[in-house]
Amino acid sequence: MRPFRILMLTVTVVFAIVVIPSADTDGDSDEPQDRYPYADFIVTRNTEPGSLLITKERNDDGTLKLDEDGNQVWSQRQVTRYSPIVFGSYTTLPVNTVIVMEGGDVDRMTLMELDVADVQLNRTIITFEMYGGTITNLAAVSVADGINVPTSHQNSYSALRGLNINLYGGRVINLSPTSDNVFIRNMNITVDGNPTVDRFYPTGTFGKYDTVSLTVIGGHIGYMSHRSSVVGEISYDLVKGSADYLCLGADTESQTLQVLSALATFYVSGNVDVSVGPAYTAAHFIIGSGLIGPPSILYNGEKPSIDLTRKITIDAPYSQLSSDNCFLNERRTSAYRFNGYRTDGFLTAPIVVSTYCEYGGGRHPTYGTDGVWYGYTSHRLPTGNTLVLNTELTLWSEGDLLLNEGSKLINTGKILVYGSVESFGSLVNNGTVEKRDSGSISGNVGGTGYTGARVTAYASDQSVTINRDDDTLFIGMGGTSGITQVTAMMMRETLRVVVDSPSEIVLEGDTLIISLVQTLQPEEFRSGYSFRISGLTEESLARCNISITVPFWAVSGYENQVFLDEGDEMVRMDVTAQTDSSITFKASGTGTYYLKMNSIAPEEKPQQQSEIIRTIIEKPDLRMMNVLIVVIIILSALVIVLLLRKRS
């Protein structure tokens, strides 16, 4: 056993020497400055409440300070819980500053103080990384005492060339990069891992930004909105994570003060790009103001200015998005306020603010054609702008979507219209636009999608009859059973589609879509109709008999015909009924049907007449024979009478 004991002792000694590091090892990973050697400032946990601030020391000329052995010199100081942390000013911070927080508890943290009043500053880039700890209020830029900040966005003082905020862990109660009218050229915010942000204002309360990029790959956001900043271009890439209340633009009811200077007049003057993936969820998701169109006036009294060729893209096919500009309660009479909101807190819902006042002036409407915003759930797409939607968007009954002349809305998703859509520009619907309840759609509408009204089917004796003044119907059948026939009367009953199946076969499907839209036709035809049917199971649709009735005048000497365009040939359909003003034919399914009047050849008419005469001669009718006999008798009687009178 002695050799075995010696072997075990040897293994134990080797393990102690190699695996377990000694206290004097240079590569001690317990020091924050060893974990983040690239950082200029490190905030970590402290033994006392608060935090420990570790600073990379520099010489007066800005070069790194080294000790006698050539190692970087770091300094430390304790910061109490309620003491603010400001890492430096514009004149003292390095051109490229990196700040890391891995622990601790900070009440107010400001990355940089602007101590120079200049509109041309364009050098400093700050990167902030957070892995742990808690910050009650996080700001990127504050303004030093003695500097008067201009109110006009045209004269905003330049603060940063670049700002990168990367949240990988920890908690921020209130994140608002700017609270003054200062200018940040480019800002990138990334939320990854498992951080929590209770109140998130990506562009702060006031400020000016050239480009803003927000990427979310994890974590949880309690409330997100913008306030009164002006942005050139903005992009969202929401890949993974969650939010309680998410507003892409500005929450117009975020403030209780009814004065112009407190209104959330945020807007984007250039392009907007929003992408939301299937792994991102938001319990309450609204567009907000300032993305589709700007407010009529800004908080400082200035008029907004936007690019005429801007493009707004919202690609969120897995999300349900509301057109609201604020977070309304269930009755839609009050709006929630988020001034002190936390993810584990509660909300109040005062009545929606209807008017505001200017200093030294009277009261003005907040919403409406003469208001700051078109409506608290309404939007105007400016002339020349393009809005691309690939999401499920709900336009509520109080809302309007107005497409100004020269603007374009391209829809590849689903729009539910309880309010109204007015298209003085162009609405290209390549998806679905459903009118719900009293919803209305007017103006220029085109595209390859479905635009129509949604109705609910109520079965009676296995049949359903729908009568609506639309050429496309979304017939909800989810709550019915046993339906074997659906009759759709459309466009003041000038169009009719009957979908009939054998009595033993039930029409199965949640929503039956029937669309019969008049379309252009080739020269040799008189009219054309595009017919589409979907929503049924393949088995139900295959066994259905479909008949279509459309307006078409009957003219003497002409035969009315119907053809289905199958691309390489025109296939003639069976005409089952015809009146003076309509024609009914059997359809074989989705396709384009053309109607034609085919004149009867002139040489056929005398041939038909001779056939009639020949029939009378060769096959005399019995009644005709009786008539001829009576005529002969009468004529004979007249002759006899005349002869008798002549003799006398």
XYZ file of C-alpha atoms in Angstrom:
648
model
C 0.000 0.000 0.000
C 2.969 2.319 0.505
C 3.489 2.976 -3.261
C -0.196 3.832 -3.597
C 0.007 6.349 -0.701
C 3.091 7.935 -2.238
C 1.251 8.274 -5.587
C -1.771 9.898 -3.908
C 0.456 12.337 -2.026
C 2.233 13.273 -5.242
C -1.082 13.946 -7.069
C -2.307 16.089 -4.160
C 0.834 18.229 -4.169
C 0.720 18.730 -7.954
C -2.965 19.728 -7.761
C -2.201 22.231 -4.995
C 0.650 23.800 -6.967
C -0.897 23.866 -10.452
C -4.642 24.210 -9.965
C -4.978 26.334 -6.828
C -3.381 29.769 -7.455
C -1.443 31.471 -4.736
C -2.256 34.915 -3.320
C 0.857 36.345 -4.977
C -0.122 35.270 -8.519
C 0.028 38.210 -10.949
C -3.075 36.977 -12.847
C -5.444 37.427 -9.870
C -8.897 37.729 -11.521
C -10.573 39.035 -8.355
C -9.542 42.623 -9.135
C -12.031 44.570 -11.324
C -9.207 46.377 -13.131
C -7.858 42.971 -14.207
C -11.242 41.920 -15.539
C -11.759 45.192 -17.421
C -8.281 46.512 -18.268
C -9.705 48.496 -21.201
C -11.972 50.579 -18.932
C -11.207 54.117 -17.802
C -13.667 53.918 -14.904
C -15.060 50.911 -13.041
C -17.943 50.976 -10.589
C -18.162 47.914 -8.375
C -19.708 46.795 -5.113
C -18.419 48.032 -1.817
C -18.459 46.607 1.679
C -20.506 49.631 2.741
C -23.855 50.676 1.146
C -23.054 52.470 -2.063
C -20.246 51.603 -4.439
C -16.525 51.682 -5.096
C -15.263 53.855 -7.971
C -11.978 52.707 -9.548
C -10.298 55.199 -11.888
C -7.498 54.689 -14.389
C -5.047 57.492 -13.560
C -3.632 59.781 -16.243
C -0.927 62.422 -16.378
C -1.646 66.095 -16.957
C -1.014 65.647 -20.675
C -3.627 62.878 -20.878
C -1.202 59.955 -21.105
C -1.612 56.917 -18.875
C 0.128 57.047 -15.500
C 2.405 54.052 -14.854
C 4.253 52.939 -11.743
C 7.965 52.122 -11.512
C 7.337 48.629 -12.879
C 5.418 49.952 -15.880
C 2.030 48.915 -14.581
C -1.081 51.054 -14.875
C -1.853 53.128 -11.801
C -5.441 52.905 -10.529
C -7.103 54.904 -7.772
C -10.140 54.062 -5.658
C -12.731 55.984 -3.706
C -15.883 55.002 -1.903
C -19.190 56.534 -2.965
C -22.137 56.525 -0.623
C -25.577 55.397 -1.754
C -27.031 58.885 -2.295
C -23.921 60.615 -3.630
C -24.014 61.308 -7.385
C -21.266 60.051 -9.679
C -20.048 62.268 -12.533
C -17.070 60.723 -14.332
C -15.752 63.952 -15.803
C -16.381 66.882 -18.108
C -15.964 67.398 -21.814
C -12.569 69.038 -21.224
C -11.227 66.344 -18.854
C -12.473 63.020 -20.248
C -10.413 61.058 -22.794
C -11.583 61.250 -26.391
C -12.617 57.590 -26.190
C -13.936 56.915 -22.704
C -15.019 53.485 -21.470
C -17.033 53.128 -18.268
C -17.911 49.756 -16.740
C -20.310 49.012 -13.897
C -20.370 45.510 -12.419
C -21.922 46.165 -9.012
C -22.834 48.675 -6.386
C -25.778 50.942 -5.778
C -25.796 54.443 -7.300
C -28.548 57.008 -6.918
C -27.575 59.298 -9.814
C -24.934 58.569 -12.457
C -23.901 61.001 -15.192
C -21.353 59.900 -17.764
C -20.210 63.393 -18.775
C -20.801 67.013 -17.830
C -20.814 69.505 -20.700
C -18.691 72.459 -19.627
C -18.163 74.026 -23.079
C -20.826 75.995 -24.954
C -20.118 75.249 -28.606
C -22.195 73.939 -31.514
C -19.130 72.571 -33.336
C -17.789 70.092 -30.753
C -17.315 66.676 -32.333
C -14.697 64.540 -30.672
C -15.752 62.543 -27.607
C -17.104 58.989 -27.757
C -18.342 57.366 -24.545
C -19.043 53.657 -24.078
C -20.904 52.523 -20.968
C -21.153 48.823 -20.073
C -23.304 47.531 -17.216
C -23.057 43.968 -15.903
C -24.598 44.336 -12.465
C -25.610 46.700 -9.705
C -28.420 49.233 -9.477
C -28.712 52.794 -10.806
C -31.708 54.902 -9.883
C -31.101 57.594 -12.538
C -28.702 57.133 -15.445
C -27.891 60.083 -17.722
C -25.321 60.438 -20.457
C -24.898 64.217 -20.457
C -25.667 66.995 -18.020
C -24.910 70.691 -18.411
C -22.541 72.527 -16.065
C -23.737 75.498 -14.058
C -23.285 78.795 -15.835
C -24.020 77.476 -19.340
C -27.277 78.721 -20.793
C -28.687 76.046 -23.071
C -30.431 77.418 -26.199
C -34.054 76.375 -26.702
C -33.806 76.104 -30.487
C -32.756 72.767 -31.967
C -30.927 74.684 -34.676
C -28.439 75.918 -32.059
C -28.107 72.848 -29.827
C -24.725 72.601 -28.136
C -22.760 69.634 -29.385
C -21.920 67.191 -26.587
C -20.826 63.810 -27.982
C -19.763 62.395 -31.320
C -20.802 58.933 -30.202
C -22.575 57.288 -27.278
C -22.742 53.522 -26.719
C -24.833 52.163 -23.849
C -24.587 48.376 -23.419
C -26.708 46.819 -20.676
C -25.900 43.174 -19.916
C -27.153 42.924 -16.349
C -28.218 44.877 -13.307
C -31.099 47.294 -12.952
C -31.692 50.884 -14.055
C -34.777 52.544 -12.601
C -34.761 55.540 -14.947
C -32.642 55.721 -18.114
C -32.694 59.097 -19.862
C -29.511 60.022 -21.771
C -30.240 63.763 -22.098
C -32.407 66.178 -20.130
C -31.228 69.368 -21.863
C -31.236 70.546 -25.470
C -27.782 69.162 -26.306
C -26.654 67.369 -29.446
C -25.428 63.752 -29.670
C -24.451 62.739 -33.174
C -24.698 58.933 -33.020
C -26.141 56.815 -30.218
C -26.314 53.015 -29.966
C -28.121 51.268 -27.117
C -27.944 47.498 -26.634
C -29.972 45.571 -24.053
C -28.681 42.010 -23.764
C -28.573 39.280 -21.160
C -30.880 39.842 -18.175
C -30.947 43.544 -17.223
C -34.090 45.370 -16.081
C -34.969 48.930 -17.075
C -38.049 50.237 -15.296
C -38.461 53.524 -17.202
C -36.617 53.811 -20.502
C -36.428 57.054 -22.501
C -33.970 56.206 -25.316
C -33.610 59.844 -26.430
C -34.098 61.406 -23.021
C -36.523 64.188 -22.210
C -34.939 66.881 -24.402
C -32.132 66.787 -26.928
C -31.118 66.378 -30.551
C -29.724 63.231 -32.198
C -28.582 62.483 -35.734
C -28.954 58.686 -35.598
C -30.313 56.431 -32.865
C -30.068 52.637 -32.856
C -31.719 50.401 -30.249
C -31.016 46.655 -30.154
C -32.735 44.409 -27.621
C -31.563 40.802 -27.329
C -32.738 40.115 -23.788
C -33.783 41.659 -20.519
C -37.013 43.306 -19.442
C -38.289 46.854 -19.994
C -41.087 48.171 -17.839
C -42.020 51.285 -19.828
C -40.411 52.785 -22.928
C -41.233 56.031 -24.675
C -39.692 59.210 -26.040
C -40.365 62.711 -24.762
C -39.413 65.920 -26.583
C -36.217 65.205 -28.511
C -35.656 65.573 -32.247
C -34.065 62.649 -34.126
C -32.724 62.441 -37.671
C -33.005 58.655 -38.163
C -33.953 55.878 -35.766
C -33.857 52.080 -35.918
C -35.161 49.384 -33.591
C -34.106 45.750 -33.654
C -36.126 43.963 -30.974
C -34.948 40.372 -31.189
C -35.574 38.842 -27.780
C -36.861 40.012 -24.440
C -40.023 41.506 -23.014
C -41.726 44.765 -22.076
C -44.776 45.816 -20.084
C -45.555 49.052 -21.964
C -43.691 49.704 -25.203
C -44.156 52.895 -27.226
C -42.135 53.234 -30.430
C -42.698 56.981 -30.618
C -43.782 59.387 -27.909
C -46.449 58.800 -25.289
C -48.491 61.985 -25.659
C -50.007 61.588 -22.180
C -46.720 61.016 -20.367
C -46.952 64.334 -18.503
C -49.680 65.767 -16.303
C -48.657 69.403 -16.826
C -50.955 71.021 -19.377
C -48.425 73.492 -20.765
C -46.705 73.497 -24.150
C -43.179 73.195 -22.745
C -44.096 69.914 -21.033
C -45.689 68.190 -24.046
C -43.982 65.122 -25.530
C -43.375 66.568 -28.998
C -40.731 64.023 -30.064
C -40.469 63.345 -33.791
C -38.176 61.741 -36.384
C -37.358 63.888 -39.388
C -35.830 61.076 -41.471
C -36.150 57.329 -41.937
C -37.606 54.968 -39.336
C -36.789 51.252 -39.322
C -38.502 48.959 -36.808
C -37.924 45.198 -36.693
C -39.561 42.974 -34.050
C -38.819 39.262 -33.971
C -40.988 36.351 -32.808
C -39.065 36.010 -29.521
C -39.860 39.554 -28.382
C -43.083 40.179 -26.458
C -44.780 43.364 -25.283
C -47.909 43.250 -23.139
C -48.986 46.697 -24.398
C -47.529 47.811 -27.725
C -48.374 51.151 -29.386
C -46.943 53.195 -32.243
C -46.940 56.515 -30.424
C -46.553 59.940 -31.977
C -43.704 61.371 -33.999
C -42.886 58.316 -36.132
C -45.506 58.384 -38.899
C -45.977 62.138 -38.804
C -44.665 65.012 -36.656
C -46.669 67.171 -34.230
C -47.872 70.521 -35.520
C -45.699 72.435 -33.027
C -42.775 71.575 -30.745
C -42.470 72.157 -27.026
C -40.301 75.234 -27.665
C -42.705 76.808 -30.161
C -40.733 75.788 -33.259
C -42.291 74.113 -36.281
C -41.060 70.619 -37.174
C -39.234 69.962 -40.423
C -39.186 66.521 -42.074
C -37.635 64.954 -45.181
C -40.084 64.696 -48.069
C -38.727 61.286 -49.112
C -38.586 59.657 -45.675
C -39.569 56.009 -45.262
C -41.132 54.453 -42.178
C -40.853 50.651 -41.989
C -42.486 48.589 -39.236
C -41.680 44.910 -39.681
C -43.341 43.103 -36.779
C -45.311 40.167 -38.232
C -45.557 38.376 -34.881
C -46.734 41.385 -32.868
C -50.089 43.066 -32.294
C -49.602 46.800 -32.530
C -52.050 49.567 -31.649
C -52.267 52.898 -33.455
C -52.648 54.701 -30.113
C -50.376 57.594 -29.165
C -50.810 56.933 -25.448
C -51.643 54.028 -23.153
C -55.410 54.176 -22.641
C -57.409 52.262 -20.067
C -60.001 49.666 -21.070
C -62.756 52.275 -21.405
C -60.438 54.408 -23.555
C -61.351 57.550 -21.625
C -58.239 57.875 -19.463
C -54.521 57.444 -20.012
C -51.946 55.870 -17.724
C -49.117 57.981 -16.285
C -45.633 56.532 -15.825
C -43.738 59.259 -13.941
C -42.702 56.980 -11.083
C -43.459 53.622 -12.636
C -41.575 50.486 -11.662
C -42.059 46.990 -13.016
C -43.487 45.862 -9.676
C -45.593 49.000 -9.106
C -49.050 50.282 -10.060
C -50.412 52.994 -12.344
C -52.904 55.839 -12.198
C -55.089 56.831 -15.161
C -56.259 60.472 -15.208
C -58.574 61.750 -17.947
C -56.959 62.418 -21.322
C -55.660 66.000 -21.574
C -57.813 67.853 -24.100
C -56.226 71.337 -23.980
C -52.925 72.976 -23.118
C -51.816 76.534 -22.512
C -48.839 78.599 -23.612
C -47.051 80.967 -21.285
C -48.749 84.314 -21.683
C -51.347 82.832 -24.041
C -54.720 81.139 -24.021
C -55.697 77.499 -24.117
C -55.426 75.435 -27.279
C -56.649 71.946 -28.258
C -54.194 69.117 -27.686
C -55.776 66.807 -30.264
C -57.688 67.345 -33.501
C -57.204 69.117 -36.817
C -56.071 72.268 -34.961
C -54.262 70.438 -32.166
C -50.668 69.477 -31.509
C -51.479 65.947 -32.657
C -54.077 64.744 -35.152
C -55.614 62.562 -32.434
C -54.672 60.373 -29.507
C -55.056 57.345 -31.789
C -54.755 59.026 -35.204
C -51.952 59.655 -37.672
C -51.232 61.678 -40.787
C -48.709 60.422 -43.321
C -47.010 63.522 -44.796
C -46.772 64.203 -48.509
C -43.943 62.293 -50.179
C -43.512 59.857 -47.264
C -43.815 56.065 -47.501
C -45.121 53.862 -44.695
C -44.432 50.114 -44.955
C -46.364 47.897 -42.535
C -45.832 44.187 -41.949
C -47.618 43.682 -38.665
C -51.084 43.363 -37.179
C -52.133 46.969 -36.611
C -55.409 48.000 -34.960
C -56.848 51.418 -35.809
C -59.445 52.084 -33.117
C -62.879 53.654 -33.608
C -61.710 57.083 -32.387
C -58.823 57.009 -34.836
C -58.120 58.137 -38.366
C -55.268 57.299 -40.689
C -54.925 60.025 -43.294
C -52.664 59.516 -46.297
C -51.869 62.925 -47.705
C -51.602 63.472 -51.432
C -48.324 62.073 -52.725
C -47.840 59.691 -49.780
C -47.945 55.893 -49.932
C -48.879 53.132 -47.506
C -47.669 49.636 -48.426
C -49.279 46.935 -46.303
C -48.103 43.331 -46.293
C -49.557 42.507 -42.898
C -53.005 42.906 -41.376
C -54.780 46.181 -40.580
C -57.970 46.106 -38.504
C -59.943 49.302 -39.145
C -62.486 50.270 -36.495
C -61.983 53.943 -37.339
C -61.376 55.361 -40.798
C -58.682 55.291 -43.458
C -58.676 58.141 -45.974
C -56.305 57.725 -48.882
C -55.617 60.892 -50.827
C -52.279 59.335 -51.676
C -51.885 55.627 -52.406
C -52.752 52.593 -50.302
C -51.095 49.507 -51.755
C -52.582 46.572 -49.887
C -50.672 43.352 -50.485
C -51.910 41.869 -47.232
C -55.243 42.240 -45.447
C -57.226 45.344 -44.528
C -60.395 44.518 -42.588
C -63.170 46.957 -41.792
C -64.561 46.129 -38.365
C -67.882 47.374 -36.970
C -68.382 50.898 -38.378
C -64.886 51.174 -39.843
C -64.496 52.824 -43.251
C -61.928 52.951 -46.043
C -62.047 55.545 -48.808
C -59.847 56.886 -51.567
C -57.137 55.299 -53.673
C -56.761 51.629 -52.735
C -54.970 48.973 -54.795
C -52.658 46.017 -54.417
C -52.950 42.243 -54.544
C -54.337 41.749 -51.040
C -57.800 41.671 -49.526
C -59.582 44.914 -48.632
C -63.098 44.474 -47.267
C -65.475 44.108 -44.342
C -65.545 41.488 -41.629
C -68.906 39.957 -40.729
C -69.952 37.107 -38.481
C -71.902 34.170 -39.863
C -75.033 33.082 -38.033
C -76.355 29.796 -39.434
C -80.050 29.255 -40.141
C -81.096 25.898 -41.599
C -77.461 25.208 -42.534
C -77.328 28.312 -44.735
C -75.880 31.789 -44.244
C -76.744 34.945 -46.179
C -74.519 38.025 -45.925
C -75.471 41.391 -47.401
C -72.814 44.149 -47.358
C -71.891 47.059 -49.594
C -68.380 45.707 -50.208
C -66.725 43.610 -52.883
C -64.686 41.614 -50.363
C -66.015 39.902 -47.240
C -64.259 38.253 -44.304
C -66.928 35.903 -42.962
C -66.178 34.686 -39.469
C -67.355 31.088 -39.137
C -65.497 30.022 -36.018
C -68.567 30.142 -33.787
C -70.921 28.250 -36.103
C -71.308 24.640 -37.188
C -73.213 22.687 -39.775
C -73.033 25.341 -42.521
C -73.419 23.908 -46.002
C -74.266 27.052 -47.979
C -73.043 30.642 -47.900
C -74.635 33.388 -50.006
C -72.732 36.668 -50.230
C -74.691 39.663 -51.548
C -72.257 42.483 -52.273
C -72.156 46.006 -53.674
C -75.852 46.824 -53.180
C -76.761 43.302 -54.251
C -75.316 43.768 -57.735
C -72.816 40.994 -57.034
C -73.714 37.604 -55.648
C -71.611 34.570 -54.804
C -73.148 31.316 -53.632
C -70.877 28.667 -52.115
C -72.779 25.413 -51.805
C -71.669 21.970 -50.720
C -73.503 18.630 -50.556
C -75.722 18.455 -47.483
C -73.527 15.900 -45.807
C -70.383 18.018 -46.228
C -69.932 20.940 -43.825
C -68.001 24.060 -44.834
C -65.042 24.002 -42.449
C -62.828 26.978 -41.636
C -62.508 29.895 -39.189
C -62.794 32.734 -41.705
C -64.182 32.411 -45.218
C -62.852 35.131 -47.522
C -64.904 35.907 -50.634
C -63.688 38.600 -52.998
C -65.282 39.610 -56.309
C -63.643 42.729 -57.715
C -64.239 44.229 -61.134
C -61.048 44.450 -63.144
C -59.783 45.518 -66.558
C -60.442 43.187 -69.459
C -58.904 42.496 -72.894
C -60.373 44.325 -75.878
C -62.475 41.386 -77.110
C -64.364 41.196 -73.800
C -66.965 43.513 -72.313
C -66.081 43.198 -68.602
C -63.940 41.237 -66.170
C -64.045 40.144 -62.526
C -61.299 38.876 -60.261
C -62.729 36.210 -57.973
C -60.917 34.806 -54.950
C -62.028 32.444 -52.244
C -59.961 31.219 -49.303
C -60.266 30.187 -45.687
C -61.890 26.799 -46.227
C -60.144 23.494 -45.831
C -58.947 21.935 -49.081
C -61.524 19.141 -48.778
C -64.404 21.584 -48.295
C -63.325 23.792 -51.181
C -62.854 20.832 -53.553
C -66.445 19.642 -53.055
C -68.082 23.070 -53.284
C -70.288 24.314 -56.087
C -69.695 28.020 -56.706
C -72.019 30.224 -58.710
C -71.439 33.895 -59.444
C -73.948 36.528 -60.532
C -72.715 39.830 -61.998
C -74.346 42.667 -63.979
C -74.480 42.008 -67.744
C -77.115 43.165 -70.219
C -78.885 40.772 -72.556
C -79.122 42.082 -76.160
C -81.249 40.554 -78.897
C -79.194 38.764 -81.504
C -76.264 38.187 -79.143
C -75.215 35.292 -76.961
C -73.551 36.133 -73.612
C -70.547 34.010 -72.724
C -68.175 33.713 -69.731
C -64.527 32.624 -69.888
C -61.924 31.791 -67.221
C -58.406 33.027 -67.904
C -56.043 30.104 -67.340
C -53.008 31.863 -68.767
C -52.420 29.954 -71.951
C -56.083 29.628 -72.869
C -59.574 30.932 -72.161
C -61.894 28.238 -70.806
C -65.602 28.722 -71.335
C -67.839 28.498 -68.254
C -71.401 27.227 -68.053
C -74.011 29.991 -67.931
C -76.789 28.792 -65.635
C -79.150 31.782 -65.639
C -79.614 35.129 -67.343
C -81.938 38.104 -66.990
C -82.137 41.394 -68.847
C -79.492 42.881 -66.537
C -77.478 40.015 -65.010
C -75.819 36.729 -65.762
C -75.118 33.749 -63.502
C -72.376 31.272 -64.229
C -70.676 28.361 -62.574
C -67.164 29.178 -61.323
C -64.369 26.670 -60.924
C -62.591 28.585 -58.145
C -60.173 31.465 -57.764
C -59.358 33.221 -61.023
C -60.217 36.052 -63.394
C -63.445 35.696 -65.357
C -64.205 37.674 -68.522
C -67.641 38.304 -70.040
C -68.274 38.475 -73.769
C -71.218 39.189 -76.102
C -71.020 36.917 -79.131
C -73.271 37.982 -82.016
C -75.271 35.342 -83.919
C -74.018 35.064 -87.558
C -76.358 36.863 -90.111
C -76.450 33.829 -92.488
C -77.985 31.787 -89.716
C -81.163 33.948 -89.581
C -82.750 33.141 -93.076
C -81.841 29.513 -92.594
C -83.792 29.552 -89.369
C -86.786 31.233 -91.124
C -86.840 28.642 -93.972
C -86.726 25.883 -91.421
C -89.816 27.347 -89.767
C -91.722 27.587 -93.118
C -90.686 24.071 -94.083
C -91.961 22.821 -90.750
C -95.325 24.485 -91.264
C -95.701 22.990 -94.759
C -94.351 19.518 -94.152
C -95.744 19.095 -90.672
C -98.876 21.221 -90.480
C -100.248 21.802 -87.084
C -103.781 20.467 -86.392
C -104.965 23.834 -85.206
C -103.778 25.441 -88.417
C -105.725 22.875 -90.458
C -108.890 23.659 -88.546
C -108.434 27.351 -89.204
C -107.958 26.754 -92.912
C -111.138 24.615 -93.098
C -113.158 27.347 -91.379
C -111.798 29.982 -93.753
C -112.681 27.792 -96.805
C -116.239 27.269 -95.539
C -116.755 30.997 -94.968
C -115.399 31.869 -98.395
C -117.633 29.221 -100.043
C -120.694 30.606 -98.250
C -119.891 34.111 -99.445
C -119.580 32.893 -103.055
C -122.980 31.122 -102.909
C -124.638 34.223 -101.437
C -123.193 36.413 -104.176
C -124.385 34.015 -106.898
C -127.936 33.876 -105.505
C -128.145 37.682 -105.372
C -126.951 37.872 -108.986
C -129.713 35.508 -110.249
C -132.382 37.432 -108.460
